[in-house]
XYZ file of C-alpha atoms in Angstrom:
629
model
C 253.555 202.309 13.902
C 254.703 203.407 17.217
C 257.956 205.634 17.949
C 259.308 202.462 19.621
C 258.424 200.194 16.361
C 260.708 198.212 14.487
C 261.053 198.133 10.914
C 259.951 194.564 10.537
C 258.059 193.472 7.945
C 254.746 192.451 9.222
C 251.512 192.047 7.450
C 250.236 195.573 7.816
C 253.607 196.764 6.118
C 253.301 194.150 3.655
C 249.501 195.414 2.929
C 250.825 199.132 2.566
C 253.343 198.266 0.397
C 251.130 196.407 -2.107
C 248.359 199.061 -1.384
C 250.810 201.637 -2.524
C 251.920 199.766 -5.581
C 248.722 199.328 -6.550
C 248.551 203.347 -6.749
C 251.275 203.000 -9.183
C 250.256 200.405 -11.377
C 246.376 201.271 -12.044
C 247.607 204.855 -12.765
C 250.629 204.010 -14.949
C 250.188 200.419 -15.896
C 251.820 200.427 -19.473
C 254.390 203.151 -18.266
C 255.557 200.775 -14.939
C 255.597 197.922 -17.707
C 258.283 199.744 -19.916
C 260.219 200.687 -16.737
C 260.405 196.749 -16.087
C 261.414 195.987 -19.391
C 264.185 199.337 -19.414
C 265.245 198.128 -16.105
C 265.616 194.719 -17.381
C 267.660 195.885 -20.515
C 270.072 198.087 -18.553
C 270.572 195.419 -15.823
C 271.537 193.105 -18.932
C 273.629 195.373 -20.449
C 275.341 196.096 -17.176
C 275.919 192.678 -16.598
C 277.426 192.159 -20.469
C 280.357 194.598 -19.688
C 281.846 192.316 -16.858
C 280.819 188.896 -18.521
C 282.721 190.089 -22.077
C 286.118 190.447 -19.753
C 286.164 186.720 -20.580
C 285.574 186.662 -23.897
C 287.758 189.320 -24.854
C 290.750 188.221 -23.178
C 290.432 184.721 -23.985
C 288.816 184.855 -27.376
C 290.419 187.989 -28.794
C 293.102 189.381 -26.781
C 295.519 186.447 -25.627
C 295.582 184.619 -29.470
C 296.796 187.952 -30.645
C 299.322 188.553 -28.323
C 302.579 187.101 -30.264
C 301.583 187.508 -33.588
C 303.315 189.032 -36.027
C 300.377 189.872 -38.118
C 297.602 190.644 -35.956
C 294.230 190.923 -37.201
C 292.050 193.209 -35.075
C 288.833 193.288 -37.350
C 287.407 190.706 -34.907
C 288.134 192.199 -32.028
C 286.636 195.744 -33.172
C 283.620 193.669 -33.940
C 283.058 192.600 -30.386
C 284.168 196.059 -29.514
C 281.281 197.445 -31.432
C 278.709 195.192 -30.318
C 280.090 195.481 -26.371
C 279.602 199.384 -27.449
C 276.165 198.994 -28.810
C 274.587 196.562 -26.151
C 276.424 199.457 -23.509
C 274.893 202.212 -25.668
C 271.290 200.652 -25.499
C 271.668 200.092 -21.723
C 272.337 203.831 -20.923
C 269.014 204.421 -23.209
C 267.317 202.434 -21.267
C 268.243 203.670 -17.999
C 267.446 207.346 -19.298
C 263.979 206.291 -20.131
C 263.104 204.563 -17.127
C 264.024 207.194 -14.982
C 262.111 209.685 -16.643
C 259.543 207.465 -16.650
C 259.876 207.126 -12.715
C 259.908 210.721 -12.600
C 256.453 211.186 -14.234
C 254.922 208.040 -12.363
C 256.190 209.230 -8.478
C 254.857 212.891 -9.207
C 251.692 211.789 -10.856
C 250.977 208.878 -7.900
C 251.643 211.835 -5.460
C 249.191 214.003 -7.205
C 246.813 211.406 -7.199
C 247.387 210.584 -3.044
C 247.410 214.432 -2.234
C 243.873 214.458 -4.204
C 242.713 211.524 -2.318
C 243.569 212.733 1.147
C 242.024 216.233 0.701
C 238.776 215.095 -1.174
C 238.185 212.686 1.569
C 239.450 215.253 4.497
C 236.697 217.141 3.230
C 234.121 214.433 4.274
C 235.760 214.044 7.944
C 233.470 214.887 11.041
C 234.731 218.128 12.581
C 235.699 215.445 15.330
C 238.816 214.579 13.071
C 239.959 217.580 13.243
C 239.032 218.358 17.265
C 241.533 215.295 17.635
C 244.210 215.887 15.438
C 246.274 218.795 15.749
C 246.391 221.000 12.050
C 250.638 220.666 12.641
C 250.336 216.854 12.578
C 247.624 216.512 9.063
C 250.137 219.121 7.422
C 252.936 216.938 8.030
C 250.899 214.327 5.953
C 251.462 216.530 3.209
C 254.601 217.351 3.378
C 257.278 215.227 4.959
C 255.194 211.951 4.182
C 254.452 212.417 1.136
C 257.846 213.967 0.428
C 259.209 210.132 1.311
C 256.662 208.590 -0.998
C 258.438 210.678 -3.856
C 261.941 209.277 -2.906
C 260.554 206.179 -2.707
C 259.259 205.928 -6.079
C 261.190 208.074 -8.130
C 264.476 206.715 -6.589
C 264.270 203.343 -4.178
C 261.591 201.278 -6.085
C 263.744 201.620 -9.541
C 266.798 201.542 -7.510
C 265.663 197.893 -5.815
C 264.081 196.323 -8.725
C 267.679 197.034 -10.506
C 269.709 195.912 -7.962
C 267.480 192.786 -7.830
C 267.288 192.099 -11.472
C 271.412 192.522 -11.288
C 271.714 190.373 -8.478
C 269.593 187.287 -10.096
C 271.480 187.749 -13.536
C 274.938 187.860 -11.840
C 274.648 185.125 -9.622
C 273.755 182.961 -13.041
C 276.664 184.302 -14.721
C 279.036 183.300 -11.848
C 277.427 180.177 -11.567
C 278.388 179.209 -15.444
C 281.684 180.892 -14.679
C 282.918 178.953 -11.822
C 280.644 177.163 -9.444
C 283.748 176.299 -7.148
C 284.069 180.299 -6.802
C 280.437 181.125 -6.561
C 280.256 178.671 -3.295
C 282.954 181.316 -1.711
C 280.650 184.186 -2.560
C 277.877 182.673 -1.065
C 279.215 182.193 2.156
C 280.171 185.950 2.296
C 276.823 187.057 1.182
C 274.989 185.431 3.932
C 277.318 187.041 6.031
C 276.726 190.510 4.594
C 273.084 189.445 4.775
C 273.107 189.027 8.445
C 275.429 192.408 9.009
C 273.409 194.335 7.046
C 270.135 193.111 8.469
C 271.186 194.438 11.826
C 272.441 197.719 10.630
C 269.301 198.332 8.687
C 267.076 196.756 11.614
C 268.402 200.057 13.601
C 268.131 202.596 11.213
C 265.153 202.054 10.215
C 263.853 201.599 13.706
C 265.269 205.288 14.241
C 264.244 206.770 10.492
C 260.597 206.118 11.660
C 261.290 207.391 14.771
C 262.729 210.701 13.256
C 259.497 211.073 10.861
C 257.446 211.357 13.766
C 259.503 213.624 15.552
C 259.331 215.748 12.562
C 255.683 215.772 12.954
C 256.045 217.020 16.091
C 258.162 219.852 15.181
C 256.526 221.072 12.664
C 253.212 220.907 14.679
C 255.047 223.143 17.641
C 255.814 225.143 15.077
C 253.045 225.807 13.363
C 250.930 226.249 16.786
C 253.294 228.570 17.578
C 253.248 230.559 14.720
C 249.528 231.208 14.826
C 249.769 231.970 18.854
C 253.254 234.326 18.330
C 250.843 237.145 19.591
C 249.866 235.452 23.011
C 253.660 234.116 23.305
C 254.902 237.820 23.294
C 252.015 239.149 25.778
C 253.085 236.631 28.147
C 256.493 236.938 28.068
C 256.702 233.033 26.978
C 259.598 233.536 24.437
C 262.325 231.638 26.386
C 259.684 228.634 27.718
C 258.644 228.504 23.966
C 262.411 228.286 22.997
C 262.707 225.308 25.987
C 260.065 223.397 24.367
C 261.279 223.751 20.594
C 264.615 223.141 22.099
C 263.387 219.686 23.891
C 261.490 218.436 20.728
C 264.540 219.194 18.218
C 266.688 217.516 20.391
C 264.531 214.503 19.979
C 264.605 214.984 16.716
C 268.326 215.303 16.552
C 269.341 212.261 18.580
C 266.599 210.097 16.219
C 268.051 211.666 13.385
C 271.635 211.384 14.443
C 271.512 207.609 15.134
C 268.878 207.117 12.223
C 271.848 208.560 9.971
C 274.919 206.958 11.761
C 273.427 203.358 11.220
C 272.689 204.437 7.404
C 276.128 205.904 6.852
C 278.134 202.750 7.826
C 276.242 200.840 5.750
C 278.220 201.738 2.641
C 281.858 201.463 4.322
C 280.438 197.875 5.952
C 278.993 196.524 2.882
C 281.694 197.637 0.771
C 284.824 196.436 2.836
C 283.018 193.181 3.208
C 282.545 193.434 -1.019
C 286.230 194.336 -1.037
C 287.382 191.010 1.475
C 285.166 188.849 -1.342
C 287.593 190.543 -3.984
C 290.575 189.412 -2.398
C 289.527 186.066 -1.274
C 288.323 185.621 -4.481
C 291.312 186.268 -6.359
C 293.177 184.164 -3.633
C 291.651 180.944 -4.097
C 290.935 181.237 -7.880
C 294.614 181.864 -8.693
C 295.175 178.749 -6.396
C 292.479 176.808 -8.546
C 294.091 177.932 -11.694
C 297.485 176.844 -10.769
C 296.461 173.205 -9.330
C 294.375 173.230 -12.710
C 290.983 172.821 -11.122
C 287.878 174.078 -12.149
C 289.035 175.237 -15.659
C 290.183 178.922 -14.588
C 291.302 180.835 -17.373
C 292.672 184.410 -16.933
C 289.646 185.332 -18.572
C 287.486 183.762 -16.208
C 289.554 185.207 -13.347
C 288.909 188.781 -14.908
C 285.258 188.495 -15.516
C 284.498 186.570 -12.099
C 286.462 189.237 -10.214
C 284.816 192.037 -11.893
C 281.117 189.880 -11.112
C 282.680 189.964 -6.971
C 281.988 194.444 -7.218
C 279.160 193.579 -9.089
C 277.758 191.193 -7.163
C 278.034 193.029 -3.614
C 277.325 196.502 -4.644
C 273.681 195.885 -5.658
C 273.005 194.055 -1.998
C 274.774 197.628 -0.396
C 272.528 199.644 -2.764
C 269.420 197.657 -1.875
C 270.267 198.035 2.132
C 270.560 201.776 1.737
C 266.994 202.293 -0.064
C 265.904 199.847 2.707
C 265.401 202.764 4.788
C 263.869 204.837 2.817
C 261.402 202.359 2.011
C 260.466 201.995 5.305
C 260.022 205.703 6.184
C 257.986 205.727 3.198
C 255.811 202.756 4.004
C 255.634 204.352 7.151
C 254.555 207.531 5.968
C 251.989 205.726 3.993
C 250.849 204.024 6.470
C 249.612 207.276 8.394
C 248.215 208.733 5.283
C 246.156 205.723 4.355
C 244.809 206.149 8.051
C 243.706 209.607 7.125
C 242.152 208.174 4.045
C 240.859 205.280 5.780
C 239.131 207.466 8.277
C 235.222 207.129 8.765
C 233.659 209.762 6.398
C 230.900 211.944 8.095
C 228.420 209.967 8.272
C 225.054 211.381 6.661
C 221.995 208.911 5.594
C 219.222 212.209 5.449
C 217.055 212.542 2.341
C 215.189 215.374 2.839
C 216.947 217.832 1.002
C 216.501 221.635 0.620
C 215.327 223.249 -2.669
C 213.770 226.570 -4.218
C 210.153 226.722 -4.376
C 206.821 228.940 -5.273
C 203.456 228.868 -4.289
C 200.538 228.821 -6.765
C 197.214 229.886 -6.467
C 196.100 227.701 -3.953
C 199.072 228.313 -1.780
C 200.486 224.767 -2.623
C 204.697 224.650 -2.664
C 205.948 223.492 -5.967
C 209.565 222.889 -6.525
C 211.388 225.512 -9.202
C 215.252 226.078 -9.855
C 215.215 229.730 -9.743
C 215.824 231.164 -6.470
C 212.183 232.443 -5.212
C 213.128 233.417 -2.086
C 211.223 230.760 -0.591
C 212.541 227.793 0.475
C 210.685 224.109 0.964
C 211.957 220.974 2.497
C 211.785 218.044 -0.202
C 210.424 215.405 1.980
C 210.159 211.843 -0.004
C 208.418 209.240 1.615
C 209.995 205.767 1.251
C 206.642 203.720 2.583
C 204.388 204.879 -0.492
C 206.995 206.725 -2.752
C 205.136 210.190 -2.646
C 207.150 213.334 -2.133
C 205.672 216.382 0.155
C 206.795 219.729 0.324
C 207.086 221.725 3.902
C 208.008 225.426 3.448
C 211.118 226.430 5.572
C 209.868 228.510 8.673
C 213.213 227.961 11.233
C 210.992 226.388 13.625
C 213.741 224.533 15.835
C 213.076 222.562 18.961
C 214.900 220.512 21.515
C 213.561 217.456 23.057
C 215.179 215.571 26.177
C 218.476 215.932 24.491
C 221.563 214.810 26.253
C 224.898 215.032 24.745
C 228.812 214.606 25.480
C 231.927 214.528 23.131
C 233.021 211.091 24.673
C 230.715 208.818 25.941
C 231.778 208.954 29.806
C 231.530 212.687 29.961
C 228.122 214.467 29.120
C 227.982 218.061 28.245
C 224.524 218.922 27.767
C 221.755 217.223 30.156
C 217.952 216.817 29.198
C 217.757 219.963 27.497
C 214.446 220.746 26.196
C 214.127 224.122 24.474
C 212.504 225.381 21.558
C 212.801 228.429 18.968
C 209.478 229.498 17.057
C 210.166 231.195 13.470
C 211.402 234.725 13.547
C 212.256 234.452 17.254
C 216.070 235.676 18.702
C 217.090 233.109 21.133
C 220.207 233.463 23.453
C 222.486 231.618 25.447
C 223.981 232.974 28.619
C 226.349 230.969 31.069
C 230.030 230.388 31.961
C 232.320 228.869 30.081
C 232.086 225.211 29.583
C 228.469 225.639 30.261
C 227.681 224.558 26.788
C 226.431 227.091 24.626
C 228.468 226.572 21.698
C 227.884 222.638 22.324
C 223.959 223.595 21.427
C 224.970 225.537 18.134
C 227.481 222.844 17.053
C 224.240 220.025 17.473
C 222.003 222.467 14.806
C 224.668 222.255 12.254
C 225.318 218.481 13.013
C 229.139 218.922 13.635
C 227.799 215.954 16.302
C 225.058 214.098 16.760
C 223.044 213.985 20.092
C 223.518 210.850 22.132
C 220.087 211.019 23.472
C 216.852 212.731 22.281
C 215.759 214.773 19.337
C 216.613 218.038 17.429
C 213.185 218.950 14.965
C 213.619 221.620 12.362
C 210.360 222.848 10.920
C 208.954 219.551 12.556
C 211.601 217.070 10.626
C 214.026 215.496 12.616
C 217.232 216.911 11.525
C 219.015 213.131 11.153
C 216.678 213.131 7.943
C 217.994 216.190 6.301
C 220.917 215.822 4.530
C 223.953 217.963 6.083
C 224.995 220.002 3.306
C 221.065 220.910 2.785
C 221.102 221.741 6.654
C 223.939 223.791 6.578
C 222.702 226.010 3.812
C 219.820 226.803 5.906
C 221.491 227.931 8.122
C 224.147 230.954 8.595
C 227.107 231.516 11.389
C 229.401 234.036 12.640
C 231.829 232.883 14.758
C 233.899 234.808 17.158
C 237.175 233.394 15.216
C 236.727 234.509 12.049
C 239.005 233.259 9.049
C 239.336 234.716 5.834
C 240.913 232.998 2.767
C 243.672 234.082 0.442
C 241.822 236.061 -2.288
C 240.050 239.719 -2.757
C 237.505 241.030 0.015
C 234.542 240.228 -2.696
C 235.780 236.871 -3.156
C 235.658 236.170 0.605
C 232.257 237.842 1.129
C 230.973 235.935 -1.807
C 232.108 232.792 0.167
C 228.923 233.046 1.542
C 227.149 232.856 -2.025
C 229.258 231.764 -4.488
C 226.920 232.939 -7.433
C 226.300 236.490 -5.926
C 226.714 239.218 -8.058
C 228.700 242.275 -7.406
C 225.741 244.012 -6.078
C 224.583 241.324 -3.906
C 227.892 242.040 -2.302
C 228.003 245.383 -1.844
C 224.566 245.282 -0.310
C 225.477 242.308 2.374
C 228.582 244.626 3.273
C 226.226 247.861 3.828
C 224.152 245.505 5.859
C 226.955 244.597 7.734
C 228.363 247.934 8.022
C 231.372 247.196 6.491
C 230.952 249.197 3.189
C 232.569 251.998 4.879
C 236.198 251.026 5.661
C 236.360 248.708 2.762
C 236.065 251.831 0.587
C 238.949 253.520 2.577
C 241.467 250.557 1.491
C 243.698 251.259 -1.626
C 241.803 248.697 -3.855
C 238.496 248.763 -2.305
C 236.546 245.240 -2.707
C 239.523 244.492 -4.902
C 242.095 244.382 -2.274
C 243.682 241.449 -1.874
C 244.134 239.791 1.621
C 246.859 236.784 2.894
C 247.698 235.343 6.107
C 243.978 235.117 7.329
C 243.367 238.807 6.757
C 245.963 240.129 8.861
C 246.387 243.297 6.939
C 243.001 244.215 8.783
C 241.946 244.806 12.230
C 239.982 241.825 14.401
C 237.026 243.943 14.232
C 237.042 244.573 10.522
C 237.234 241.013 9.950
C 234.380 240.201 12.525
C 232.520 242.545 9.319
C 233.357 240.661 6.992
C 232.495 237.399 8.160
C 228.801 238.941 9.604
C 228.552 240.218 5.660
C 229.217 236.738 4.454
C 226.505 235.607 6.396
C 224.335 238.726 4.970
C 225.073 237.602 1.551
C 224.019 233.471 2.450
C 220.777 235.125 3.434
C 219.661 232.257 5.592
C 216.414 231.687 6.902
C 218.293 230.527 10.795
C 221.098 232.687 12.068
C 223.715 231.413 14.821
C 225.789 234.126 16.508
C 228.442 232.906 18.391
C 230.129 236.170 20.084
C 229.788 237.882 16.707
C 230.623 240.952 17.931
C 232.486 240.231 20.973
C 235.944 241.985 18.624
C 234.384 245.039 17.892
C 234.733 248.279 20.379
C 231.742 249.582 21.978
C 230.979 252.371 19.224
C 231.406 249.808 16.612
C 229.468 247.316 17.962
C 226.473 250.204 18.247
C 226.532 250.697 14.906
C 227.141 246.957 13.388
C 224.393 246.297 16.033
C 221.686 247.958 14.070
C 222.979 246.216 10.666
C 222.496 242.564 12.500
C 219.021 243.896 13.936
C 218.426 244.362 10.339
C 220.138 241.012 9.476
C 217.620 239.207 11.851
C 214.451 240.146 10.976
C 212.448 237.248 9.779
C 214.806 234.913 10.554
C 215.403 232.408 13.719
C 218.102 233.614 15.233
C 220.436 231.793 18.024
C 222.758 234.091 19.871
C 225.893 233.390 22.068
C 226.771 236.700 24.015
C 229.203 238.019 26.944
C 228.428 241.012 26.533
C 224.413 240.817 28.072
C 223.412 244.493 26.538
C 223.339 242.798 22.872
C 220.587 240.413 24.011
C 218.297 242.391 25.740
C 215.458 242.233 22.831
C 215.858 238.535 22.486
C 212.391 236.618 22.754
C 213.988 234.179 25.131
C 217.113 234.297 27.168
C 218.689 231.000 28.512
C 220.922 230.688 31.135
C 223.125 227.574 31.021
C 224.959 226.044 33.905
C 226.771 222.984 33.546
C 225.091 221.617 30.565
C 221.463 222.473 32.187
C 218.817 225.068 31.650
C 218.386 226.873 35.201
C 216.569 229.908 33.892
C 214.958 230.964 30.845
C 212.682 233.946 29.985
C 212.823 237.398 28.448
C 215.178 240.218 29.618
C 212.687 241.656 31.908
C 211.105 238.480 33.061
C 214.777 237.313 34.628
C 215.767 240.779 35.719
C 212.393 240.078 37.889
C 213.470 236.659 39.248
C 216.454 237.956 40.920
C 218.745 235.024 40.147
C 221.988 234.225 37.633
C 220.851 236.347 35.404
C 220.414 239.077 37.504
C 223.594 238.679 39.241
C 225.472 238.706 35.557
C 223.433 241.763 34.204
C 223.818 243.611 37.610
C 227.707 242.890 37.759
C 227.069 240.780 41.064
C 228.797 237.713 39.199
C 230.963 237.504 36.280
C 231.018 235.374 33.301
C 234.022 233.216 33.315
């Protein structure tokens, strides 16, 4: 729904409501049936109290008036029965309220589980197109509206609906004439309530959307607080926040204004109905029309209160239901997002060689990897050793169909070669590595990995063969050892130590109070950017992949540390195919091939010495006559 949407019940809303109700009935079918039964008992018990006034007055109390020696035994018996009914209603109310809490929390757990599980399957494109704050809002604000709806609104609406039906039938039995007056007032009440809830529902939806904007803005500014302070943008950020917060204030104020007047308006209309019923009923009683006794009047007046109150309760819950359905629709939009397509069938397996050099699959890790390639034509399976031979053929790609980033790109990296990409920002360097990972698929051309089209390789296996160190590192809440082990979950402590030493991270880790058991929080804010980068390198080292992608891997490390890390990186890169993106040209001098990109095209390629001899773009970059932007 858009911000200008109104809370009218369309097919989409009904479909969302039906789907949400399906979560309740499929997960807690028995409990929900018990809830419905208890609500019915509670509703009948509530109505019985009002209906009993007629029988108590006409059959028990009035006949006792004026008697010299009244016998109260029948009255006591009637009160006992009434008390028992009322107690059953209280117990039923307690049971269904308790069950709805369990059902509500259980459904929310299932919804969050499905959201998170599906989110893991979404392509990178989805996260590029949606902000972290808007996604977080699904897990917080929108799921909270579902909780309120399931725990409060659903039982309240069911209770009120049953109460209305039972009350109307009771009123009709007591006095059809007085019921005509009640129906006329209810029709008027319906149109008034519809007008109020129509406006409040519209603003409640806007409130949820504005709240998502505020959440996203706060999350974004929290992550970029250093940037805000460095550029003295505190005042501007405050003004931008005030603007978003003002929108939230306006939508929330209007929503709650309409919601707040619902109770008084409907309540006073109920009072008017009460007065009109008393006057009209009194007239009919005096005129002897309709057989209206004192007991009938007492019960009927009580019913007028019982009849209007459920309408008010339903109207009040309508806003919560509209907000919840709007939130559910956004949640289902995430769940219905097309998952990352993976039609690959070539898998990566551990292998060993027999005496003749033939590859066979094995369970243990031998250090030899092989591509297991089943051939659908004849049902045979062949194994090809993973060498790390990556080749691009006439590749064209764009993040959107109307804007190509890479144009007719052809290049190769033989096993063990180090290939570097140089170019200004936006030239397409990182895009190439994204395509190797299959974060995106090429629009035209192909990429072959060990002479296998990467579209045929399962993405999980493809990415398992690749190690990547990004410029922006991300560390998870946990110990340093757990963060390094993220590259290989079954790694031993000794393998963690070895990887840390290879990345030259062992030295600073041992200087920390708890060493490898030091707890990291908030993306490793306790560490310097360089130290975090070293842990990312160690994480890639422990994975021991045959192909490495280094995207500005040493950009956050000082020059002195870089010279130390570079030695470790050289050790790490031995025998591996390596793709390097670097602004510091000194780090790629020993590359087997350097590709200079400009506007998605390779304009120069060769070794460091070859490119210097050309005295072209690379020469100008290296000598400082041209700077990378």
